[in-house]
C-alpha positions in Angstrom: 142.9 -110.3 208.5 143.3 -114.0 209.4 144.0 -116.6 206.9 144.4 -119.7 209.1 143.0 -120.7 212.3 144.1 -123.4 214.6 141.4 -124.7 216.6 142.7 -126.9 219.4 140.2 -129.6 220.8 139.9 -132.4 223.3 136.7 -134.3 221.7 136.1 -135.7 225.1 134.7 -132.1 226.2 131.9 -131.7 223.8 129.8 -128.5 225.1 133.3 -126.5 225.4 134.3 -127.9 222.1 131.0 -127.1 220.3 130.4 -123.8 221.2 134.0 -122.6 220.3 133.7 -124.4 217.2 130.5 -122.4 216.3 133.2 -119.2 216.9 136.0 -120.8 214.6 133.4 -121.5 211.8 132.2 -118.1 212.0 135.3 -116.6 211.8 136.7 -118.6 209.3 133.5 -117.7 206.9 133.9 -114.3 207.4 137.5 -114.2 206.9 137.4 -116.6 204.2 140.1 -118.6 206.6 141.3 -122.4 206.6 140.8 -124.1 210.1 143.2 -126.7 211.1 141.6 -128.6 214.3 144.6 -130.0 216.3 144.2 -132.7 219.2 147.0 -133.8 221.6 146.5 -137.6 222.3 148.5 -139.8 224.4 148.0 -142.5 227.1 147.7 -142.3 230.9 147.8 -145.0 233.3 144.3 -146.2 233.5 143.2 -144.5 230.3 141.6 -146.6 227.7 144.3 -146.8 224.8 142.7 -145.6 221.6 144.6 -146.6 218.1 145.7 -143.5 216.1 143.2 -144.8 213.3 140.7 -144.2 215.6 141.7 -140.7 216.7 142.3 -139.5 213.2 138.7 -141.0 212.4 137.3 -138.9 215.1 139.1 -135.9 214.0 138.1 -136.4 210.1 134.5 -136.7 211.2 134.9 -133.7 213.6 136.8 -131.7 210.9 133.7 -132.4 208.1 131.3 -131.2 210.3 133.2 -127.9 210.9 133.7 -127.6 207.3 130.0 -128.1 206.2 129.2 -125.3 208.9 132.1 -122.8 207.6 132.1 -123.7 204.2 136.3 -123.3 204.8 138.9 -125.7 204.1 139.5 -127.9 207.3 142.4 -130.0 207.8 143.1 -131.7 211.4 146.5 -132.7 212.7 146.9 -135.2 216.0 149.8 -134.7 218.2 151.0 -138.1 220.3 152.5 -137.0 223.7 154.2 -139.1 226.3 152.5 -137.0 228.9 149.7 -134.8 227.8 149.0 -133.3 231.0 152.6 -131.9 231.1 153.3 -131.2 227.8 150.0 -130.2 226.0 150.7 -126.5 226.3 153.9 -126.4 224.9 152.6 -128.8 222.1 149.7 -126.4 221.3 152.1 -123.4 221.1 154.6 -125.2 218.8 151.7 -126.7 216.8 150.5 -122.8 216.1 153.7 -122.0 214.9 154.6 -125.2 212.7 151.2 -124.9 210.8 151.1 -121.0 210.2 148.2 -120.2 212.1 147.6 -116.6 212.7 144.6 -117.0 215.2 143.9 -119.6 218.0 140.2 -120.0 218.6 140.3 -122.0 222.0 137.1 -123.0 224.4 137.3 -122.9 227.9 135.5 -123.6 231.0 134.6 -121.1 234.0 137.4 -120.8 236.3 137.7 -123.4 239.0 139.8 -123.6 242.1 142.8 -125.2 240.6 142.7 -122.4 237.7 143.5 -119.9 240.5 146.7 -121.8 241.2 147.7 -123.0 237.8 146.8 -121.3 234.3 143.9 -123.1 232.2 145.5 -124.5 228.8 143.5 -121.4 227.2 145.0 -119.1 229.8 148.4 -120.7 228.9 147.6 -120.3 225.2 146.5 -116.5 225.5 149.6 -115.7 227.7 152.4 -117.6 225.7 151.4 -117.9 222.0 153.0 -115.3 219.8 149.5 -115.0 217.6 146.4 -113.6 218.6 144.1 -116.1 220.6 140.4 -115.7 220.9 139.1 -117.7 224.1 135.4 -118.9 223.9 133.7 -119.4 227.1 
């Protein structure tokens, strides 16, 4: 049913990412699907600068752990953004189409006050992606 799962991650939010990673691994194992871990990074004023090599190393380590859990082929992709906050949702939606994913597994948090005004990233994906989205809280 699913051949390619896109798993967007923010490696700075481990609890949300880890729970969703367990779901992505279980679905990949059950469906014999490939997983692509996708991260969108950039620098905002005041953020520490992380070189692409360091980001790629973190993603590679995360992908290797996910491959071990799932037994699936796991690839990773880092998308560099000039303004992560403004471009993240569109970048993730485009990435799902570009890599040919047929399922997105994404972690989210319990709704906060701002989520009633602006959609969460997971909410945006669920509303705008052209493929199935599995939101894990």
